[in-house]
Short mmCIF file of C-alpha atoms in Angstrom, two decimals:
data_model
loop_
_atom_site.label_atom_id
_atom_site.label_comp_id
_atom_site.label_asym_id
_atom_site.label_seq_id
_atom_site.Cartn_x
_atom_site.Cartn_y
_atom_site.Cartn_z
CA UNK P 171 260.65 88.96 -15.26
CA UNK P 172 264.15 90.38 -15.51
CA UNK P 173 266.87 87.77 -15.89
CA UNK P 174 268.73 89.08 -12.84
CA UNK P 175 265.61 89.26 -10.64
CA UNK P 176 266.12 88.28 -7.03
CA UNK P 177 263.11 86.46 -5.64
CA UNK P 178 262.21 87.08 -2.04
CA UNK P 179 262.29 83.92 0.05
CA UNK P 180 261.64 85.67 3.38
CA UNK P 181 261.33 89.25 4.61
CA UNK P 182 262.34 90.02 8.18
CA UNK P 183 261.15 93.42 9.40
CA UNK P 184 263.67 94.71 11.96
CA UNK P 185 262.73 98.30 12.69
CA UNK P 186 259.86 100.66 11.98
CA UNK P 187 260.69 104.26 12.78
CA UNK P 188 259.27 107.72 12.28
CA UNK P 189 260.96 108.18 8.89
CA UNK P 190 262.59 104.96 7.79
CA UNK P 191 262.13 101.28 8.36
CA UNK P 192 264.63 98.41 8.00
CA UNK P 193 264.14 94.88 6.72
CA UNK P 194 266.44 92.05 5.77
CA UNK P 195 265.33 89.93 2.82
CA UNK P 196 266.60 86.43 2.05
CA UNK P 197 266.69 86.27 -1.74
CA UNK P 198 267.14 83.62 -4.39
CA UNK P 199 269.88 84.66 -6.85
CA UNK P 200 269.75 83.95 -10.61
CA UNK P 201 272.29 81.08 -10.11
CA UNK P 202 270.12 79.39 -7.47
CA UNK P 203 272.20 80.49 -4.52
CA UNK P 204 270.84 82.52 -1.63
CA UNK P 205 271.89 85.93 -0.28
CA UNK P 206 270.76 88.52 2.22
CA UNK P 207 269.71 92.09 1.31
CA UNK P 208 269.52 94.86 3.87
CA UNK P 209 266.83 97.28 2.79
CA UNK P 210 265.77 100.70 4.05
CA UNK P 211 262.22 101.79 3.21
CA UNK P 212 261.66 105.53 2.94
CA UNK P 213 258.46 107.46 2.08
CA UNK P 214 260.16 109.44 -0.72
CA UNK P 215 260.95 113.10 -0.91
CA UNK P 216 260.69 116.24 -2.98
CA UNK P 217 263.12 119.06 -3.66
CA UNK P 218 262.70 122.36 -5.42
CA UNK P 219 264.91 124.39 -7.74
CA UNK P 220 263.43 127.82 -6.87
CA UNK P 221 264.54 130.79 -8.93
CA UNK P 222 263.78 134.36 -7.94
CA UNK P 223 262.93 137.10 -10.47
CA UNK P 224 266.51 138.46 -10.22
CA UNK P 225 267.88 135.00 -11.18
CA UNK P 226 268.91 133.88 -7.73
CA UNK P 227 268.67 130.33 -6.44
CA UNK P 228 266.97 129.79 -3.11
CA UNK P 229 268.89 127.49 -0.79
CA UNK P 230 268.53 126.48 2.84
CA UNK P 231 271.17 125.60 5.39
CA UNK P 232 270.38 123.05 8.07
CA UNK P 233 272.17 120.69 10.41
CA UNK P 234 272.29 117.09 9.20
CA UNK P 235 272.67 114.80 12.18
CA UNK P 236 273.58 111.76 10.07
CA UNK P 237 276.67 113.71 8.91
CA UNK P 238 277.28 115.73 12.13
CA UNK P 239 277.54 118.90 10.06
CA UNK P 240 275.41 121.56 8.42
CA UNK P 241 274.69 121.41 4.67
CA UNK P 242 273.42 123.99 2.21
CA UNK P 243 270.76 122.35 0.03
CA UNK P 244 267.85 123.06 -2.29
CA UNK P 245 264.61 123.22 -0.25
CA UNK P 246 263.43 119.65 0.32
CA UNK P 247 261.27 117.49 2.45
CA UNK P 248 259.74 114.07 2.88
CA UNK P 249 256.45 113.10 1.30
CA UNK P 250 253.59 112.91 3.75
CA UNK P 251 251.47 109.80 3.50
CA UNK P 252 249.30 109.89 0.37
CA UNK P 253 250.55 113.35 -0.64
CA UNK P 254 250.97 114.17 -4.35
CA UNK P 255 254.65 115.16 -4.94
CA UNK P 256 253.77 118.50 -6.60
CA UNK P 257 251.68 119.60 -3.62
CA UNK P 258 254.36 118.44 -1.25
CA UNK P 259 256.94 120.48 -3.14
CA UNK P 260 254.72 123.59 -2.98
CA UNK P 261 254.16 123.09 0.72
CA UNK P 262 257.82 122.52 1.55
CA UNK P 263 258.90 125.55 -0.49
CA UNK P 264 256.40 127.86 1.18
CA UNK P 265 257.10 126.48 4.67
CA UNK P 266 260.87 126.75 4.37
CA UNK P 267 261.21 129.90 2.30
CA UNK P 268 257.93 131.85 2.34
CA UNK P 269 257.76 131.76 -1.44
CA UNK P 270 254.68 130.54 -3.37
CA UNK P 271 255.39 129.56 -7.00
CA UNK P 272 253.28 130.76 -9.94
CA UNK P 273 254.63 127.85 -11.99
CA UNK P 274 255.80 124.48 -10.72
CA UNK P 275 257.21 121.93 -13.17
CA UNK P 276 258.35 118.38 -12.46
CA UNK P 277 261.82 118.09 -14.07
CA UNK P 278 263.22 114.75 -12.88
CA UNK P 279 263.00 111.99 -10.29
CA UNK P 280 265.82 109.75 -9.08
CA UNK P 281 266.66 107.13 -6.51
CA UNK P 282 269.34 108.33 -4.16
CA UNK P 283 270.91 105.10 -2.80
CA UNK P 284 269.69 102.13 -4.91
CA UNK P 285 272.15 99.76 -3.20
CA UNK P 286 270.28 99.77 0.08
CA UNK P 287 267.32 102.19 0.10
CA UNK P 288 264.15 102.85 -1.92
CA UNK P 289 264.20 106.61 -1.34
CA UNK P 290 263.13 108.50 -4.44
CA UNK P 291 263.49 112.28 -4.84
CA UNK P 292 261.15 114.20 -7.14
CA UNK P 293 262.73 117.43 -8.39
CA UNK P 294 260.55 120.42 -9.26
CA UNK P 295 261.37 123.75 -10.85
CA UNK P 296 259.54 126.68 -9.18
CA UNK P 297 259.22 129.96 -11.07
CA UNK P 298 257.23 133.21 -10.81
CA UNK P 299 257.68 133.21 -7.07
CA UNK P 300 255.59 135.42 -4.82
CA UNK P 301 256.72 136.13 -1.28
CA UNK P 302 253.73 135.29 0.94
CA UNK P 303 255.40 135.29 4.35
CA UNK P 304 258.81 135.18 6.02
CA UNK P 305 259.14 131.43 5.61
CA UNK P 306 260.79 129.13 8.11
CA UNK P 307 257.41 127.80 9.29
CA UNK P 308 259.06 124.42 9.54
CA UNK P 309 258.49 121.35 11.70
CA UNK P 310 259.09 121.59 15.45
CA UNK P 311 262.44 119.85 15.17
CA UNK P 312 263.75 121.69 12.07
CA UNK P 313 266.03 124.69 12.11
CA UNK P 314 266.86 126.13 8.71
CA UNK P 315 268.45 129.32 7.40
CA UNK P 316 267.41 130.84 4.09
CA UNK P 317 269.91 131.93 1.41
CA UNK P 318 269.43 133.52 -2.01
CA UNK P 319 272.53 133.19 -4.19
CA UNK P 320 273.67 133.57 -7.77
CA UNK P 321 274.75 130.42 -9.65
CA UNK P 322 278.38 131.53 -9.23
CA UNK P 323 277.92 131.88 -5.50
CA UNK P 324 276.28 128.46 -5.35
CA UNK P 325 279.19 126.93 -7.25
CA UNK P 326 281.56 128.58 -4.76
CA UNK P 327 279.58 126.99 -1.88
CA UNK P 328 280.06 123.65 -3.72
CA UNK P 329 283.85 124.21 -3.95
CA UNK P 330 283.90 124.99 -0.22
CA UNK P 331 281.97 121.73 0.39
CA UNK P 332 279.16 123.57 2.14
CA UNK P 333 277.00 122.18 -0.68
CA UNK P 334 277.76 118.48 -0.61
CA UNK P 335 274.71 116.42 -1.50
CA UNK P 336 273.68 114.70 -4.73
CA UNK P 337 270.32 116.34 -5.26
CA UNK P 338 271.64 119.90 -4.84
CA UNK P 339 274.64 119.15 -7.13
CA UNK P 340 272.32 117.68 -9.71
CA UNK P 341 270.09 120.75 -9.44
CA UNK P 342 273.01 123.15 -10.00
CA UNK P 343 274.10 121.20 -13.09
CA UNK P 344 270.47 121.30 -14.33
CA UNK P 345 270.42 125.09 -13.96
CA UNK P 346 273.70 125.41 -15.88
CA UNK P 347 272.78 122.96 -18.67
CA UNK P 348 269.45 124.61 -19.26
CA UNK P 349 270.69 128.22 -18.95
CA UNK P 350 268.03 128.95 -16.34
CA UNK P 351 269.82 131.92 -14.78
CA UNK J 1349 280.18 124.85 16.79
CA UNK J 1350 277.45 125.50 14.27
CA UNK J 1351 274.44 127.40 15.68
CA UNK J 1352 272.07 124.64 14.55
CA UNK J 1353 274.22 121.80 15.93
CA UNK J 1354 272.26 118.93 17.43
CA UNK J 1355 274.11 117.53 20.46
CA UNK J 1356 273.86 113.80 21.02
CA UNK J 1357 272.29 112.92 24.35
CA UNK J 1358 272.19 109.14 23.74
CA UNK J 1359 272.98 106.80 20.86
CA UNK J 1360 271.04 103.57 20.60
CA UNK J 1361 272.58 101.06 18.19
CA UNK J 1362 269.74 98.93 16.77
CA UNK J 1363 271.25 96.87 13.96
CA UNK J 1364 274.67 96.07 12.59
CA UNK J 1365 274.58 94.39 9.22
CA UNK J 1366 276.90 93.38 6.41
CA UNK J 1367 276.64 96.74 4.64
CA UNK J 1368 274.69 99.17 6.78
CA UNK J 1369 274.00 99.75 10.44
CA UNK J 1370 271.14 101.61 12.14
CA UNK J 1371 271.13 103.77 15.25
CA UNK J 1372 268.65 106.13 16.85
CA UNK J 1373 270.12 109.23 18.49
CA UNK J 1374 268.38 111.36 21.08
CA UNK J 1375 269.47 114.91 20.33
CA UNK J 1376 269.29 118.27 21.99
CA UNK J 1377 267.91 120.86 19.55
CA UNK J 1378 269.07 124.49 19.38
CA UNK J 1379 265.94 125.61 21.25
CA UNK J 1380 266.60 123.20 24.14
CA UNK J 1381 263.94 120.67 23.11
CA UNK J 1382 264.73 117.06 22.37
CA UNK J 1383 264.19 114.98 19.22
CA UNK J 1384 265.02 111.58 17.82
CA UNK J 1385 267.18 111.02 14.70
CA UNK J 1386 267.18 107.73 12.81
CA UNK J 1387 270.62 107.27 11.25
CA UNK J 1388 272.01 104.76 8.78
CA UNK J 1389 275.77 104.28 8.76
CA UNK J 1390 277.31 103.19 5.48
CA UNK J 1391 280.99 102.55 4.57
CA UNK J 1392 280.87 104.92 1.57
CA UNK J 1393 281.12 104.12 -2.12
CA UNK J 1394 282.84 104.95 -5.35
CA UNK J 1395 281.57 105.25 -8.88
CA UNK J 1396 283.39 105.68 -12.20
CA UNK J 1397 282.67 107.71 -15.31
CA UNK J 1398 284.56 105.46 -17.73
CA UNK J 1399 284.99 106.66 -21.28
CA UNK J 1400 286.25 104.43 -24.08
CA UNK J 1401 288.52 105.65 -26.90
CA UNK J 1402 285.53 105.87 -29.25
CA UNK J 1403 283.77 108.18 -26.79
CA UNK J 1404 281.35 105.69 -25.32
CA UNK J 1405 280.29 105.58 -21.70
CA UNK J 1406 280.57 102.27 -19.87
CA UNK J 1407 277.48 101.37 -17.87
CA UNK J 1408 276.34 98.27 -16.00
CA UNK J 1409 272.85 96.89 -15.49
CA UNK J 1410 272.02 95.06 -12.30
CA UNK J 1411 269.03 94.14 -10.23
CA UNK J 1412 268.42 96.42 -7.22
CA UNK J 1413 266.52 94.53 -4.57
CA UNK J 1414 265.63 97.67 -2.60
CA UNK J 1415 263.72 98.87 -5.68
CA UNK J 1416 262.60 95.44 -6.96
CA UNK J 1417 263.83 96.38 -10.42
CA UNK J 1418 267.00 96.50 -12.53
CA UNK J 1419 268.87 99.76 -13.01
CA UNK J 1420 271.48 100.88 -15.51
CA UNK J 1421 274.22 102.73 -13.64
CA UNK J 1422 277.82 103.89 -13.82
CA UNK J 1423 280.12 101.17 -12.43
CA UNK J 1424 280.12 101.50 -8.65
CA UNK J 1425 280.81 99.70 -5.43
CA UNK J 1426 281.18 100.01 -1.71
CA UNK J 1427 284.47 101.00 -0.08
CA UNK J 1428 286.19 98.09 1.64
CA UNK J 1429 287.43 98.81 5.16
CA UNK J 1430 290.49 101.05 5.04
CA UNK J 1431 290.56 101.18 1.23
CA UNK J 1432 291.59 104.39 -0.51
CA UNK J 1433 288.71 105.56 -2.76
CA UNK J 1434 290.89 105.77 -5.92
CA UNK J 1435 292.07 102.19 -5.54
CA UNK J 1436 288.55 101.06 -4.85
CA UNK J 1437 287.36 102.78 -8.00
CA UNK J 1438 290.10 101.08 -10.08
CA UNK J 1439 289.26 97.70 -8.56
CA UNK J 1440 285.50 98.05 -9.11
CA UNK J 1441 285.97 99.22 -12.69
CA UNK J 1442 288.26 96.33 -13.57
CA UNK J 1443 286.09 93.75 -11.77
CA UNK J 1444 282.85 94.88 -13.32
CA UNK J 1445 284.01 95.87 -16.80
CA UNK J 1446 287.44 94.37 -17.47
CA UNK J 1447 288.90 97.80 -18.22
CA UNK J 1448 292.00 99.20 -16.50
CA UNK J 1449 292.34 103.01 -16.67
CA UNK J 1450 295.54 104.77 -17.73
CA UNK J 1451 294.28 107.90 -16.00
CA UNK J 1452 291.97 108.13 -13.01
CA UNK J 1453 290.85 111.54 -11.70
CA UNK J 1454 288.68 112.30 -8.72
CA UNK J 1455 286.00 114.72 -9.94
CA UNK J 1456 283.51 115.09 -7.10
CA UNK J 1457 282.15 113.53 -3.93
CA UNK J 1458 278.64 113.85 -2.53
CA UNK J 1459 276.36 112.59 0.16
CA UNK J 1460 273.42 110.69 -1.30
CA UNK J 1461 270.75 110.91 1.46
CA UNK J 1462 271.80 113.45 4.10
CA UNK J 1463 268.42 113.26 5.79
CA UNK J 1464 269.01 109.79 7.18
CA UNK J 1465 272.31 108.29 5.96
CA UNK J 1466 276.01 109.11 6.00
CA UNK J 1467 276.68 107.40 2.64
CA UNK J 1468 279.20 109.36 0.57
CA UNK J 1469 279.96 108.59 -3.08
CA UNK J 1470 283.31 109.51 -4.59
CA UNK J 1471 283.10 109.97 -8.38
CA UNK J 1472 286.13 109.28 -10.56
CA UNK J 1473 286.77 109.86 -14.25
CA UNK J 1474 288.59 106.97 -15.93
CA UNK J 1475 290.29 107.53 -19.24
CA UNK J 1476 292.85 105.77 -21.50
CA UNK J 1477 291.17 102.45 -20.81
CA UNK J 1478 292.90 99.18 -21.59
CA UNK J 1479 290.81 95.99 -21.77
CA UNK J 1480 292.59 93.46 -19.57
CA UNK J 1481 289.91 90.79 -19.32
CA UNK J 1482 286.24 90.16 -19.96
CA UNK J 1483 285.16 91.83 -16.75
CA UNK J 1484 282.24 90.70 -14.59
CA UNK J 1485 284.60 89.18 -11.99
CA UNK J 1486 282.16 90.46 -9.41
CA UNK J 1487 281.18 89.34 -5.93
CA UNK J 1488 279.45 86.00 -5.45
CA UNK J 1489 276.06 87.67 -5.07
CA UNK J 1490 276.35 90.21 -7.89
CA UNK J 1491 275.01 89.77 -11.42
CA UNK J 1492 275.79 92.63 -13.80
CA UNK J 1493 275.59 93.20 -17.53
CA UNK J 1494 278.00 95.44 -19.34
CA UNK J 1495 276.91 98.18 -21.79
CA UNK J 1496 278.90 100.71 -23.83
CA UNK J 1497 276.73 103.55 -25.08
CA UNK J 1498 276.97 106.99 -26.63
CA UNK J 1499 275.85 109.98 -24.55
CA UNK J 1500 272.71 110.16 -26.70
CA UNK J 1501 271.96 106.48 -25.99
CA UNK J 1502 272.55 107.09 -22.27
CA UNK J 1503 270.16 110.02 -22.31
CA UNK J 1504 267.59 107.83 -24.05
CA UNK J 1505 268.01 105.21 -21.26
CA UNK J 1506 267.36 108.03 -18.80
CA UNK J 1507 264.14 109.02 -20.59
CA UNK J 1508 263.04 105.38 -20.48
CA UNK J 1509 263.76 105.39 -16.72
CA UNK J 1510 266.22 102.51 -17.05
CA UNK J 1511 268.77 104.97 -15.73
CA UNK J 1512 267.11 106.30 -12.61
CA UNK J 1513 269.66 107.02 -9.86
CA UNK J 1514 271.24 110.25 -8.70
CA UNK J 1515 274.94 109.37 -9.18
CA UNK J 1516 274.44 108.22 -12.77
CA UNK J 1517 272.29 111.26 -13.62
CA UNK J 1518 274.93 113.53 -12.07
CA UNK J 1519 277.58 111.72 -14.10
CA UNK J 1520 275.77 112.20 -17.39
CA UNK J 1521 275.30 115.91 -16.75
CA UNK J 1522 279.01 116.13 -15.87
CA UNK J 1523 279.91 114.56 -19.19
CA UNK J 1524 277.65 117.07 -21.04
CA UNK J 1525 278.79 120.13 -19.09
CA UNK J 1526 282.44 119.33 -19.66
CA UNK J 1527 282.11 118.17 -23.29
CA UNK J 1528 283.85 114.90 -22.49
CA UNK J 1529 282.45 112.96 -25.44
#
């Protein structure tokens, strides 16, 4: 047991939605006092650093309702129930971009918002891409636009704040640090 | 207006908590169909890449109830209502670590979970640190442990998955890419 562990006294489920659920836990703190923790449960997600043969990075632009603005991001998607992350990453990449990877490597996983959510993102590197269709075979309620950019162009999108999310910024740093393009 | 914009038909507030709130929006999609979007509102947060004179990175370990485990992270905290991010970053750093920065530079901001939350994290670089007290003057319900590590030690913590969140991983890559230590 970790010395700072917070024991659950009571869990109150407040909402169960299509993607997320919300609960409030009463916890026992290390000093014996009590506190409340608001917690979002999320199924987890995958994202893909997909590099074309001519060293371009594949990105997708989509509208993000939570932010009331579009964002340019690495291809990503939620894990389906029971789905292995690597297969999920292959599926999302092919659905959103039409590319099927010859090689798919898990490079990192991270929690996105540990203060209030259990969402984890598994990052994959996709190489030796083969174009199998036009892509954009996405869910009914998804509208995405495909982009293929150089690392310099991606960094320009970041400066313009069109790229503005943690996973995509981490991915661009990863490409730079490992001289992938 | 962005071509993929999702117009709000109705917003249903479902929960208003101490830190987060939850709403479900009915939206009009670009193709005229309707969909539901589950959205978490968050006040935003700051985190600090704090480097000591001997080139160590200041980290804090704390228990994260949403994950039911402790994490080692860069010092961070939520924005108080109306607080300027830079002042919030200075306050959090001093409260958690006892260090006051001579120089504080905003280096990046990013959304953490654009699929369902509006949380934004503002990242600052703190240099010329002066130790003003022992630190750990944190909120009533916070228990944190201070660490000062080399970049190599931080990367080892990452391999051991004790560091496991996006903002801290982004921060470590930032330190590497900019040769800060």
